[in-house]
Coordinates of N, CA and C in Angstrom, one line a residue:
M1 N 1.1 -1.2 0.1 CA -0.4 0.1 -0.3 C 0.5 0.9 0.1
L2 N 2.1 1.8 0.8 CA 2.8 2.1 1.1 C 3.2 2.8 -0.6
R3 N 4.1 1.8 -1.2 CA 4.8 2.0 -2.6 C 3.4 2.2 -3.1
L4 N 2.5 2.4 -3.3 CA 1.1 2.9 -4.4 C 1.4 4.0 -4.1
K5 N 0.8 4.0 -3.0 CA 0.9 5.7 -2.1 C 2.3 6.8 -2.8
R6 N 3.0 6.0 -3.0 CA 4.8 6.7 -4.1 C 4.7 6.8 -4.9
L7 N 4.2 5.7 -5.6 CA 3.7 5.9 -6.9 C 3.1 6.9 -7.9
L8 N 2.0 6.6 -7.1 CA 0.7 8.0 -7.5 C 1.4 9.5 -7.4
V9 N 2.2 9.5 -5.9 CA 2.4 10.8 -4.9 C 3.5 11.3 -6.7
F10 N 4.3 10.2 -7.2 CA 4.7 10.9 -7.7 C 4.6 10.9 -9.3
G11 N 3.8 10.2 -9.8 CA 2.7 10.1 -10.8 C 2.4 12.0 -11.3
L12 N 2.1 11.6 -9.7 CA 1.1 13.8 -10.0 C 2.4 14.3 -9.8
F13 N 3.2 14.3 -8.9 CA 4.2 15.6 -9.1 C 4.8 15.4 -11.1
A14 N 4.9 14.1 -11.7 CA 6.1 14.4 -13.0 C 4.4 14.8 -14.0
L15 N 3.5 15.1 -13.7 CA 2.5 15.2 -13.9 C 2.2 16.8 -14.3
C16 N 3.1 17.8 -13.0 CA 3.0 18.7 -12.6 C 3.3 19.2 -13.2
V17 N 5.5 18.6 -13.6 CA 5.9 19.7 -14.1 C 6.0 18.8 -15.3
I18 N 6.1 18.0 -16.1 CA 5.8 17.9 -17.7 C 4.5 18.9 -18.2
T19 N 3.3 19.5 -17.4 CA 2.0 21.0 -17.7 C 3.0 22.1 -17.5
A20 N 3.7 22.1 -16.6 CA 4.6 23.7 -16.3 C 5.3 23.7 -17.7
F21 N 6.5 22.7 -17.9 CA 7.4 22.4 -19.0 C 6.6 23.0 -20.3
S22 N 5.5 22.5 -20.2 CA 4.6 23.0 -21.6 C 4.0 24.0 -22.4
F23 N 4.0 24.2 -20.7 CA 3.1 26.1 -20.4 C 4.2 26.6 -21.0
W24 N 5.4 26.5 -20.2 CA 6.7 27.5 -20.6 C 7.0 27.2 -22.1
A25 N 7.3 26.3 -22.5 CA 7.5 26.1 -23.7 C 6.7 26.5 -25.5
V26 N 5.6 27.1 -24.8 CA 4.7 27.3 -25.7 C 4.4 28.9 -25.9
R27 N 5.0 29.8 -24.3 CA 5.1 31.1 -24.4 C 6.2 31.4 -25.1
Q28 N 7.4 31.0 -25.1 CA 8.7 31.3 -25.9 C 8.4 32.0 -27.2
P29 N 9.7 33.0 -27.1 CA 9.5 34.0 -28.8 C 10.2 33.3 -29.7
G30 N 8.2 32.9 -30.7 CA 9.0 31.8 -32.0 C 7.6 31.4 -31.8
A31 N 7.3 30.6 -30.8 CA 6.2 29.1 -30.3 C 5.5 29.8 -31.4
D32 N 4.4 30.7 -31.2 CA 3.5 30.3 -32.1 C 3.9 30.9 -34.1
A33 N 3.8 30.5 -34.7 CA 4.7 31.0 -36.1 C 3.8 31.9 -37.0
S34 N 2.0 32.1 -36.3 CA 1.3 33.1 -36.5 C 2.6 34.5 -36.9
G35 N 3.3 34.7 -35.6 CA 3.7 35.6 -35.6 C 4.8 36.6 -36.1
A36 N 5.7 35.4 -36.7 CA 6.6 35.6 -38.0 C 5.5 36.5 -39.1
L37 N 4.1 36.0 -39.4 CA 3.8 36.0 -40.6 C 3.0 37.9 -40.4
A38 N 2.8 37.9 -39.0 CA 2.4 39.8 -38.9 C 3.2 40.6 -38.8
P39 N 2.2 41.9 -39.3 CA 2.8 43.1 -40.3 C 3.5 43.8 -38.6
P40 N 4.1 44.2 -38.6 CA 5.1 44.9 -37.9 C 4.6 45.1 -36.7
P41 N 5.0 45.4 -35.6 CA 4.0 45.7 -34.0 C 3.8 47.0 -33.9
R42 N 2.8 47.3 -32.7 CA 2.3 48.7 -32.7 C 3.2 49.6 -33.0
A43 N 4.9 49.2 -32.6 CA 6.0 50.0 -32.3 C 6.2 50.9 -33.4
G44 N 6.1 50.2 -34.3 CA 6.4 50.5 -35.2 C 4.9 51.5 -36.2
A45 N 4.0 52.2 -35.7 CA 3.3 53.2 -35.6 C 3.5 54.7 -34.3
K46 N 4.0 53.5 -33.7 CA 3.7 55.3 -33.1 C 6.1 56.0 -33.4
L47 N 6.3 55.1 -33.9 CA 7.9 55.2 -34.2 C 7.4 56.3 -35.8
A48 N 6.3 55.9 -35.8 CA 6.2 57.0 -37.1 C 4.9 58.4 -36.8
A49 N 4.4 58.1 -35.7 CA 3.6 59.1 -34.6 C 4.3 59.9 -34.6
S50 N 6.3 59.6 -34.0 CA 7.0 60.4 -34.0 C 7.4 61.0 -34.6
S51 N 7.5 61.0 -36.0 CA 8.1 62.1 -36.5 C 6.1 62.3 -37.7
A52 N 5.9 62.6 -36.5 CA 4.4 62.7 -37.5 C 4.1 63.8 -38.3
G53 N 5.6 65.0 -38.6 CA 6.0 66.1 -39.5 C 6.0 65.9 -40.9
L54 N 6.6 64.4 -40.7 CA 7.1 63.8 -42.2 C 5.6 63.9 -43.0
T55 N 4.5 63.4 -41.9 CA 3.3 63.0 -43.4 C 2.7 63.6 -43.7
T56 N 3.1 65.4 -43.4 CA 2.5 66.8 -43.5 C 3.0 66.6 -44.5
A57 N 2.1 67.0 -46.2 CA 2.3 67.2 -47.4 C 2.9 68.5 -47.7
V58 N 3.9 68.8 -48.6 CA 4.6 69.9 -48.5 C 4.5 69.9 -50.1
N59 N 3.5 71.0 -50.8 CA 3.1 70.6 -51.7 C 3.6 72.3 -52.4
V60 N 5.0 72.0 -52.7 CA 5.9 73.3 -53.4 C 6.0 72.5 -55.2
T61 N 5.2 73.7 -55.8 CA 5.3 73.3 -57.4 C 6.8 73.7 -57.5
P62 N 7.7 72.6 -58.2 CA 8.8 72.9 -59.5 C 9.4 74.2 -60.0
S63 N 8.2 74.3 -60.4 CA 7.7 75.0 -62.0 C 7.9 76.9 -61.3
T64 N 7.4 76.7 -60.1 CA 7.2 78.3 -60.2 C 7.9 78.3 -58.7
D65 N 8.7 77.6 -58.6 CA 10.1 77.8 -56.4 C 10.9 76.9 -56.9
A66 N 12.2 77.6 -58.1 CA 13.0 76.8 -58.8 C 14.3 77.0 -57.5
E67 N 13.9 78.3 -56.8 CA 14.8 79.0 -55.5 C 14.4 78.2 -55.0
W68 N 13.0 78.0 -53.7 CA 13.3 76.9 -52.9 C 13.9 75.4 -53.6
L69 N 13.3 74.6 -54.7 CA 14.7 73.1 -55.0 C 15.9 73.4 -55.2
I70 N 16.4 74.8 -54.9 CA 17.8 74.7 -54.8 C 18.4 75.1 -54.3
R71 N 17.7 75.5 -52.7 CA 18.5 75.5 -51.8 C 17.8 74.3 -51.2
A72 N 16.7 73.3 -51.2 CA 16.6 72.3 -51.0 C 17.2 71.0 -51.1
A73 N 17.4 71.4 -52.4 CA 18.5 70.4 -52.9 C 20.1 70.1 -52.5
G74 N 20.7 71.4 -52.2 CA 21.8 72.0 -51.0 C 21.7 71.0 -49.9
Q75 N 20.0 71.2 -49.5 CA 20.2 71.2 -47.6 C 20.5 70.0 -47.4
T76 N 19.4 69.0 -48.7 CA 19.5 67.2 -48.4 C 20.3 66.7 -49.0
G77 N 20.8 67.4 -50.4 CA 22.4 66.5 -50.9 C 21.5 65.5 -51.8
I78 N 19.7 65.8 -52.4 CA 19.1 65.0 -52.7 C 19.1 66.4 -54.4
P79 N 19.9 65.2 -55.3 CA 19.3 66.0 -56.5 C 18.5 66.8 -57.4
A80 N 18.2 67.6 -57.4 CA 17.4 69.1 -57.9 C 16.7 68.2 -59.2
R81 N 17.1 67.3 -59.4 CA 16.3 67.0 -60.9 C 15.0 65.7 -60.4
A82 N 16.3 65.3 -59.1 CA 15.1 64.6 -58.1 C 14.0 64.8 -57.8
L83 N 14.3 65.5 -56.8 CA 13.3 66.5 -55.9 C 12.4 67.4 -56.3
R84 N 12.7 67.7 -57.8 CA 11.5 67.8 -58.3 C 10.7 66.8 -59.3
A85 N 10.6 65.8 -59.5 CA 10.2 64.7 -59.2 C 9.3 63.9 -58.0
Y86 N 9.8 64.4 -56.8 CA 9.0 63.5 -55.8 C 8.3 64.5 -55.4
V87 N 8.7 66.3 -55.8 CA 8.0 67.4 -55.2 C 6.8 67.3 -56.4
A88 N 5.8 67.0 -57.2 CA 5.6 67.3 -58.2 C 5.0 65.7 -58.3
A89 N 5.4 64.9 -57.6 CA 4.6 63.2 -57.2 C 3.6 63.4 -56.3
A90 N 4.1 63.6 -55.3 CA 3.2 64.7 -53.6 C 2.2 65.6 -54.4
A91 N 2.5 66.5 -55.1 CA 1.5 67.0 -54.9 C 1.0 66.5 -56.3
T92 N 0.9 66.2 -57.3 CA -0.5 65.5 -58.2 C -1.0 63.9 -57.3
A93 N -0.7 63.7 -56.5 CA -0.8 62.7 -56.3 C -2.0 63.3 -55.0
N94 N -1.7 64.1 -54.1 CA -2.5 64.9 -52.9 C -3.9 65.6 -54.1
D95 N -3.2 65.9 -55.3 CA -4.7 66.3 -55.6 C -5.7 65.7 -56.1
S96 N -5.0 64.1 -56.7 CA -5.6 63.1 -57.2 C -6.7 62.6 -56.0
A97 N -5.9 62.2 -54.9 CA -6.6 61.5 -53.7 C -6.2 62.3 -52.1
P98 N -6.7 63.4 -51.7 CA -7.0 64.7 -51.7 C -7.1 64.2 -49.8
K99 N -7.2 63.1 -49.6 CA -7.1 62.3 -48.4 C -6.1 61.7 -47.4
C100 N -5.4 61.7 -48.6 CA -3.6 60.8 -48.6 C -2.8 61.6 -48.0
G101 N -2.7 63.1 -48.3 CA -1.7 64.1 -47.1 C -0.4 63.5 -47.2
I102 N 0.7 62.9 -48.5 CA 1.4 61.9 -48.5 C 2.1 63.0 -48.9
G103 N 4.1 63.6 -48.3 CA 4.9 64.4 -48.5 C 5.7 64.2 -49.0
W104 N 6.6 65.0 -49.7 CA 7.2 64.2 -50.9 C 8.3 64.2 -50.2
N105 N 8.9 64.5 -49.3 CA 9.8 63.8 -48.3 C 9.6 62.4 -48.1
T106 N 8.5 61.5 -48.0 CA 8.3 60.5 -48.0 C 9.0 59.8 -49.6
V107 N 8.5 59.9 -50.4 CA 8.6 59.8 -51.7 C 9.6 59.9 -52.0
A108 N 10.2 61.5 -51.2 CA 12.2 61.3 -51.1 C 12.6 59.9 -50.5
A109 N 12.0 59.8 -49.8 CA 13.1 58.6 -48.2 C 13.1 57.3 -49.8
I110 N 11.7 56.8 -49.9 CA 11.9 55.9 -50.5 C 12.9 55.7 -51.9
G111 N 13.0 56.7 -52.0 CA 14.0 56.9 -53.2 C 15.5 56.8 -53.1
F112 N 15.8 56.8 -51.9 CA 16.8 57.3 -51.3 C 17.3 55.2 -51.4
V113 N 16.3 55.4 -50.6 CA 16.2 54.1 -50.0 C 16.6 53.4 -51.1
E114 N 15.6 53.2 -52.3 CA 15.7 52.0 -52.8 C 17.0 51.7 -53.7
T115 N 17.2 53.6 -53.9 CA 18.5 53.5 -55.4 C 19.3 55.0 -54.7
A116 N 19.5 55.3 -53.9 CA 20.0 56.9 -53.3 C 19.6 57.4 -54.8
H117 N 18.7 58.0 -55.5 CA 18.3 58.4 -56.4 C 18.5 58.3 -57.8
G118 N 18.3 56.9 -57.4 CA 19.1 57.3 -58.9 C 20.5 56.6 -59.5
S119 N 21.3 57.3 -58.2 CA 22.4 56.8 -58.9 C 23.4 55.1 -57.9
Y120 N 22.4 54.6 -58.0 CA 22.5 53.0 -57.7 C 23.3 52.7 -58.7
G121 N 24.8 52.2 -58.2 CA 26.4 51.7 -59.7 C 26.3 52.4 -60.5
G122 N 26.5 54.2 -59.7 CA 27.6 54.6 -59.9 C 27.1 55.8 -60.9
G123 N 25.4 55.7 -61.3 CA 24.8 56.6 -62.4 C 24.7 57.5 -62.0
S124 N 23.4 58.4 -63.3 CA 22.9 60.2 -62.1 C 22.0 60.0 -63.3
L125 N 21.7 61.3 -62.6 CA 19.6 61.2 -63.7 C 20.5 62.6 -64.9
N126 N 19.8 62.3 -65.5 CA 20.2 63.8 -67.0 C 18.1 65.0 -66.7
A127 N 19.1 65.3 -67.6 CA 18.0 66.9 -68.1 C 16.0 66.3 -67.6
N128 N 16.2 64.8 -68.3 CA 14.8 64.2 -68.5 C 14.5 63.0 -67.9
G129 N 15.2 63.2 -66.6 CA 14.8 62.6 -65.7 C 15.0 60.4 -66.1
E130 N 16.0 60.5 -66.9 CA 16.7 59.0 -67.1 C 17.7 58.8 -66.6
A131 N 17.7 57.1 -66.5 CA 19.2 57.6 -65.3 C 20.0 57.3 -66.5
S132 N 21.5 57.1 -65.9 CA 22.8 57.2 -67.1 C 22.3 56.1 -67.6
G133 N 22.5 55.0 -66.5 CA 22.7 53.3 -67.1 C 21.2 52.5 -66.4
P134 N 21.0 51.4 -67.3 CA 19.9 50.6 -66.5 C 20.5 50.6 -65.2
I135 N 18.7 50.5 -64.1 CA 18.9 50.5 -63.0 C 17.8 49.1 -62.3
V136 N 18.4 48.0 -62.8 CA 18.1 46.5 -61.8 C 18.0 46.1 -61.4
G137 N 17.6 46.0 -60.7 CA 17.7 44.6 -59.2 C 17.9 43.6 -59.4
P138 N 18.8 43.1 -58.0 CA 18.4 41.6 -58.1 C 17.9 39.9 -59.0
S139 N 18.4 39.4 -59.2 CA 17.2 38.4 -59.4 C 16.5 38.0 -58.8
L140 N 15.2 37.9 -58.2 CA 14.3 37.1 -57.7 C 14.0 35.9 -57.5
N141 N 14.6 35.3 -57.6 CA 14.8 33.6 -57.5 C 14.8 33.0 -56.5
G142 N 14.8 33.6 -55.1 CA 14.7 32.7 -54.1 C 16.1 33.1 -53.5
A143 N 17.0 33.1 -53.5 CA 18.2 32.9 -53.5 C 18.6 34.3 -52.0
G144 N 18.1 33.6 -51.0 CA 17.9 35.2 -50.2 C 16.7 36.2 -51.0
F145 N 16.1 36.1 -51.8 CA 15.1 37.1 -51.7 C 13.9 36.3 -52.4
A146 N 12.8 36.9 -52.2 CA 11.5 36.6 -52.9 C 11.6 35.8 -53.9
A147 N 10.9 34.3 -54.6 CA 11.2 34.2 -56.0 C 9.6 33.9 -56.6
I148 N 10.2 35.5 -57.8 CA 9.5 35.3 -58.2 C 9.6 34.8 -60.1
A149 N 8.9 34.5 -60.1 CA 8.8 33.7 -61.7 C 8.1 35.2 -62.0
D150 N 8.7 35.3 -63.9 CA 9.6 36.5 -65.1 C 8.0 36.5 -64.9
T151 N 7.7 37.8 -65.0 CA 6.1 38.2 -65.6 C 5.8 39.4 -66.5
D152 N 6.9 39.4 -67.2 CA 6.9 40.4 -68.3 C 7.5 39.5 -69.8
A153 N 8.0 38.7 -69.6 CA 9.2 38.2 -70.8 C 10.8 38.9 -71.0
G154 N 10.7 38.9 -69.9 CA 11.8 40.0 -69.8 C 12.2 41.9 -69.8
A155 N 11.0 41.8 -70.7 CA 11.0 43.2 -71.1 C 11.3 44.4 -70.7
L156 N 11.0 44.1 -69.1 CA 11.9 45.1 -68.6 C 12.9 45.2 -67.8
D157 N 13.1 44.4 -67.3 CA 14.1 43.8 -66.6 C 15.5 42.3 -67.3
G158 N 15.0 42.0 -68.5 CA 15.8 41.5 -69.3 C 16.4 40.2 -68.7
D159 N 15.8 40.0 -68.3 CA 15.7 38.5 -67.4 C 14.0 37.5 -68.0
A160 N 13.9 37.2 -68.4 CA 12.3 35.6 -69.3 C 12.3 34.6 -68.5
R161 N 12.9 34.5 -67.2 CA 13.1 32.9 -66.3 C 12.9 34.1 -65.0
W162 N 13.2 35.2 -64.1 CA 12.7 35.4 -63.6 C 12.5 37.4 -63.1
D163 N 11.7 38.1 -62.2 CA 11.4 39.0 -61.7 C 13.1 39.7 -61.9
H164 N 13.1 41.1 -62.0 CA 14.2 42.2 -61.1 C 13.1 43.6 -61.2
A165 N 13.5 43.8 -59.4 CA 12.4 45.0 -59.1 C 13.5 46.6 -60.7
V166 N 13.1 47.2 -60.7 CA 13.9 47.9 -62.1 C 13.0 49.7 -61.2
G167 N 14.5 50.5 -62.1 CA 13.9 51.8 -61.7 C 14.5 52.8 -60.9
P168 N 13.9 53.9 -60.8 CA 15.2 54.4 -59.4 C 14.6 54.1 -58.4
M169 N 12.0 53.4 -58.3 CA 11.7 53.4 -57.3 C 11.6 51.7 -57.3
Q170 N 12.2 51.3 -58.1 CA 12.7 49.6 -58.2 C 10.9 49.1 -58.0
F171 N 10.7 49.2 -59.0 CA 8.8 48.5 -59.6 C 9.1 47.2 -59.9
I172 N 8.4 45.9 -59.6 CA 8.2 44.3 -60.2 C 7.8 45.0 -61.4
P173 N 8.0 44.2 -62.0 CA 7.4 44.3 -63.6 C 6.4 44.4 -63.5
S174 N 5.2 43.4 -62.5 CA 4.2 43.2 -62.5 C 3.5 44.1 -61.7
T175 N 4.5 44.6 -60.9 CA 3.4 45.7 -60.1 C 3.2 47.0 -61.0
W176 N 4.7 47.3 -61.6 CA 4.7 48.2 -62.7 C 3.2 47.8 -63.9
Q177 N 3.1 47.4 -64.0 CA 1.8 46.6 -65.1 C 0.6 47.7 -64.5
L178 N 0.9 47.4 -63.3 CA -1.2 48.1 -62.8 C -0.6 48.9 -62.1
A179 N 0.6 49.9 -61.7 CA 0.4 50.4 -60.7 C 1.4 52.2 -61.7
G180 N 1.7 51.1 -62.7 CA 2.9 52.8 -63.5 C 2.4 54.3 -64.1
R181 N 2.6 55.1 -64.0 CA 2.4 56.0 -64.1 C 2.6 57.3 -65.2
D182 N 2.3 57.8 -66.1 CA 3.4 58.5 -66.7 C 3.1 60.2 -65.8
G183 N 4.2 60.2 -65.4 CA 3.8 61.6 -64.3 C 4.9 62.7 -65.9
N184 N 5.8 62.3 -66.6 CA 6.0 64.2 -67.2 C 5.1 64.5 -68.5
G185 N 3.8 63.4 -68.7 CA 3.7 64.0 -70.3 C 4.2 63.4 -71.1
D186 N 4.6 62.3 -71.1 CA 5.3 62.2 -72.2 C 4.5 61.2 -73.5
G187 N 2.7 60.8 -72.7 CA 2.1 59.5 -73.1 C 3.1 58.2 -72.4
T188 N 3.6 58.0 -71.7 CA 4.2 56.7 -72.0 C 4.4 56.7 -70.1
A189 N 4.0 55.4 -69.6 CA 4.7 55.1 -68.2 C 6.2 53.8 -68.5
D190 N 7.1 54.9 -68.4 CA 8.7 54.5 -67.5 C 9.0 54.1 -66.4
P191 N 9.2 53.1 -66.2 CA 10.1 52.7 -64.8 C 11.4 53.4 -64.4
F192 N 11.8 53.4 -65.9 CA 12.8 54.3 -65.3 C 13.4 55.6 -65.1
N193 N 11.8 56.2 -65.7 CA 11.7 57.4 -65.6 C 11.3 58.3 -64.3
I194 N 12.4 59.2 -64.1 CA 11.8 59.2 -61.8 C 11.1 60.0 -62.0
D195 N 10.8 61.0 -62.9 CA 9.2 61.8 -63.2 C 8.0 60.3 -63.3
D196 N 8.2 59.9 -63.9 CA 6.5 58.4 -64.1 C 6.7 57.7 -62.5
A197 N 8.3 56.8 -62.2 CA 8.3 56.4 -60.8 C 7.5 56.9 -59.7
A198 N 8.2 58.1 -60.2 CA 8.7 58.8 -58.2 C 6.7 59.0 -58.0
L199 N 5.6 59.7 -59.7 CA 4.3 59.3 -59.6 C 3.6 58.2 -59.0
S200 N 4.6 56.8 -59.7 CA 3.4 55.9 -59.6 C 3.6 55.3 -57.8
A201 N 4.6 55.6 -57.7 CA 5.7 55.7 -56.4 C 4.3 56.3 -54.9
A202 N 4.0 57.2 -55.7 CA 3.3 58.2 -54.3 C 1.9 57.8 -54.8
A203 N 1.8 57.3 -56.0 CA 0.1 57.4 -55.8 C 0.1 55.5 -55.3
Y204 N 1.0 54.5 -55.3 CA 0.1 53.5 -55.3 C 0.4 53.4 -53.7
L205 N 1.7 54.6 -52.6 CA 1.4 54.5 -51.3 C 0.2 54.9 -50.7
C206 N -1.2 56.2 -52.1 CA -2.0 56.6 -51.3 C -2.7 55.6 -51.1
A207 N -2.8 54.1 -52.2 CA -4.1 53.6 -52.8 C -4.6 53.6 -51.7
H208 N -6.2 52.9 -51.9 CA -7.1 52.3 -51.0 C -7.7 52.9 -49.6
G209 N -7.2 54.5 -50.2 CA -7.9 55.6 -49.6 C -7.4 55.6 -48.0
R210 N -6.0 55.7 -48.3 CA -5.2 55.6 -47.3 C -4.6 56.4 -46.2
D211 N -5.0 57.2 -45.2 CA -4.1 58.5 -45.0 C -3.0 59.3 -44.0
L212 N -2.0 59.0 -45.2 CA -0.6 58.8 -44.5 C -0.6 60.5 -43.9
S213 N -1.3 60.8 -43.1 CA -1.2 61.8 -41.7 C -1.0 61.2 -40.6
T214 N -1.7 59.9 -40.7 CA -2.1 59.2 -39.5 C -0.7 58.0 -39.6
A215 N -0.1 57.9 -38.3 CA 0.4 57.3 -38.2 C 0.3 55.9 -38.2
Q216 N -1.1 55.2 -38.7 CA -1.1 53.9 -38.6 C -1.5 53.5 -40.7
G217 N -1.8 55.2 -40.9 CA -2.1 55.0 -42.3 C -0.7 55.0 -42.8
W218 N 0.3 55.9 -42.0 CA 1.6 56.0 -43.6 C 2.3 54.8 -42.9
T219 N 2.2 53.8 -41.7 CA 3.3 52.9 -41.5 C 2.2 51.9 -42.4
D220 N 1.2 51.9 -42.1 CA 0.3 50.7 -43.2 C 1.2 50.8 -44.6
A221 N 1.2 52.1 -45.3 CA 1.7 52.1 -46.8 C 2.6 52.1 -47.1
V222 N 3.7 52.5 -46.2 CA 5.6 52.4 -46.6 C 5.6 50.8 -46.3
Y223 N 4.4 50.4 -45.6 CA 4.8 48.1 -45.2 C 4.0 48.1 -46.7
S224 N 3.4 48.4 -47.1 CA 3.1 47.7 -47.9 C 4.5 47.7 -49.6
Y225 N 4.4 48.0 -49.6 CA 5.7 49.0 -50.5 C 6.8 48.5 -50.5
N226 N 7.5 47.7 -48.9 CA 7.8 46.8 -48.9 C 8.2 45.9 -47.6
Q227 N 7.6 45.1 -47.4 CA 6.5 43.4 -46.3 C 8.0 43.9 -45.1
S228 N 8.6 45.3 -44.4 CA 9.5 45.0 -43.8 C 9.7 46.1 -42.8
G229 N 10.1 45.9 -41.8 CA 9.8 46.2 -40.0 C 11.3 47.3 -40.7
S230 N 11.9 46.6 -40.0 CA 13.3 48.0 -40.9 C 13.0 48.5 -41.7
Y231 N 12.1 47.8 -42.6 CA 12.2 49.4 -43.9 C 11.8 50.1 -43.7
V232 N 11.2 50.1 -43.0 CA 9.6 51.2 -42.5 C 10.2 51.9 -42.0
R233 N 11.0 51.9 -41.0 CA 11.8 52.2 -39.5 C 12.8 53.2 -41.0
Q234 N 13.6 52.7 -41.7 CA 14.7 53.5 -42.3 C 14.4 53.8 -43.3
V235 N 12.9 54.3 -44.0 CA 12.3 55.0 -44.6 C 11.7 56.6 -43.8
R236 N 11.3 55.8 -42.5 CA 10.9 57.2 -41.6 C 11.6 57.7 -41.0
D237 N 12.9 57.6 -41.1 CA 14.1 58.7 -40.7 C 14.5 59.0 -41.6
Q238 N 14.6 58.8 -42.5 CA 14.9 59.4 -44.0 C 14.5 60.9 -43.8
A239 N 13.0 60.2 -44.0 CA 12.2 60.9 -44.5 C 11.7 62.2 -43.0
A240 N 12.2 62.1 -42.2 CA 11.9 63.0 -40.8 C 13.0 63.5 -41.0
D241 N 14.6 63.0 -41.6 CA 16.0 64.0 -41.9 C 15.6 64.8 -43.1
Y242 N 15.1 64.4 -44.1 CA 14.8 65.4 -45.1 C 14.3 67.0 -44.8
A243 N 13.1 65.5 -43.8 CA 12.1 67.0 -43.6 C 12.6 68.0 -42.3
A244 N 13.0 67.5 -41.7 CA 14.3 68.5 -40.3 C 15.2 69.5 -41.4
K245 N 16.4 69.0 -42.3 CA 17.3 69.8 -42.9 C 15.8 71.0 -43.7
T246 N 15.1 71.1 -44.3 CA 15.0 71.9 -45.5 C 13.3 72.9 -44.7
G247 N 13.6 72.5 -42.8 CA 12.7 73.1 -42.2 C 11.2 72.8 -42.5
T248 N 10.5 71.6 -43.3 CA 9.4 71.7 -43.6 C 8.6 71.0 -42.4
S249 N 9.1 70.1 -40.9 CA 9.1 69.0 -40.0 C 8.0 69.8 -39.2

C-alpha cells in the first residue's frame, strides 16, 4: 500500500512538471508561428507618430519655386532633378486623392533607400529624368529574396526566367503593369524615368484610401511598398531627416 501511494505521488508530481514545462515552451518567442507572418508591431506605428510632421504634404510646385528646389537640394543632398520629381509626385497624388496627405519627403526617402535617387551603380539622372545606366535589382530567384517568376518576358529587366525590380523606385514588372503612371506627360509610363516612377510610387502609397497623415496610415503605406519593419523604420528616419533639414517638419 505504501509503495502504491509513493507511485501515485510521484506520478502526480511528474504530471505537474510536464504541464508546467509545456506551458513555458508555448510562451517562448517563436513558438507561435503566426507571429512571424504578422505586420510590424504597434511600435512601428508609434515610431511613425513620433515623426508625424514628415507625413504632412509639402506641395511646392517646382516650376514656380526653383529657388526653393535649389536650396532644398543643397540642404538634403538630393539631386535637384530627383527632388523636382518627388515634389511634383506628392502634389499630383494629393490632388488625385486629397485625403492621402503624402509628403514629398516620404517619396524622397523611398527613392533614397531604394537606389540613392537613381545613382545606384554609380549612375546619375539626366535633364529628362533618365538614369545614365539601367537600374535593375537582383534576380528574385528565391536565393536571399522572394522567388518571383518572370511576368513580362524580360521586357523591363532583361530576364525571361525571373523578375527583377527596376528603375529608381524599384518596381517589380508585375506591379508596374498595375501601378505605372505617366508623370512627365510624354504619353508613356516608364519605370526608368524618375518623373514616372516617383508619381507611380506616390499613387501606390496613397491607394486604398490611405491617410498618410496618421501614424497607422503612413506605416501601412510604406509597409505595403516593402513588407519589412526595418524598411519602414529606415524610410521613416530618412523622411524625418529631410523634413528637418528643409525646415518643413
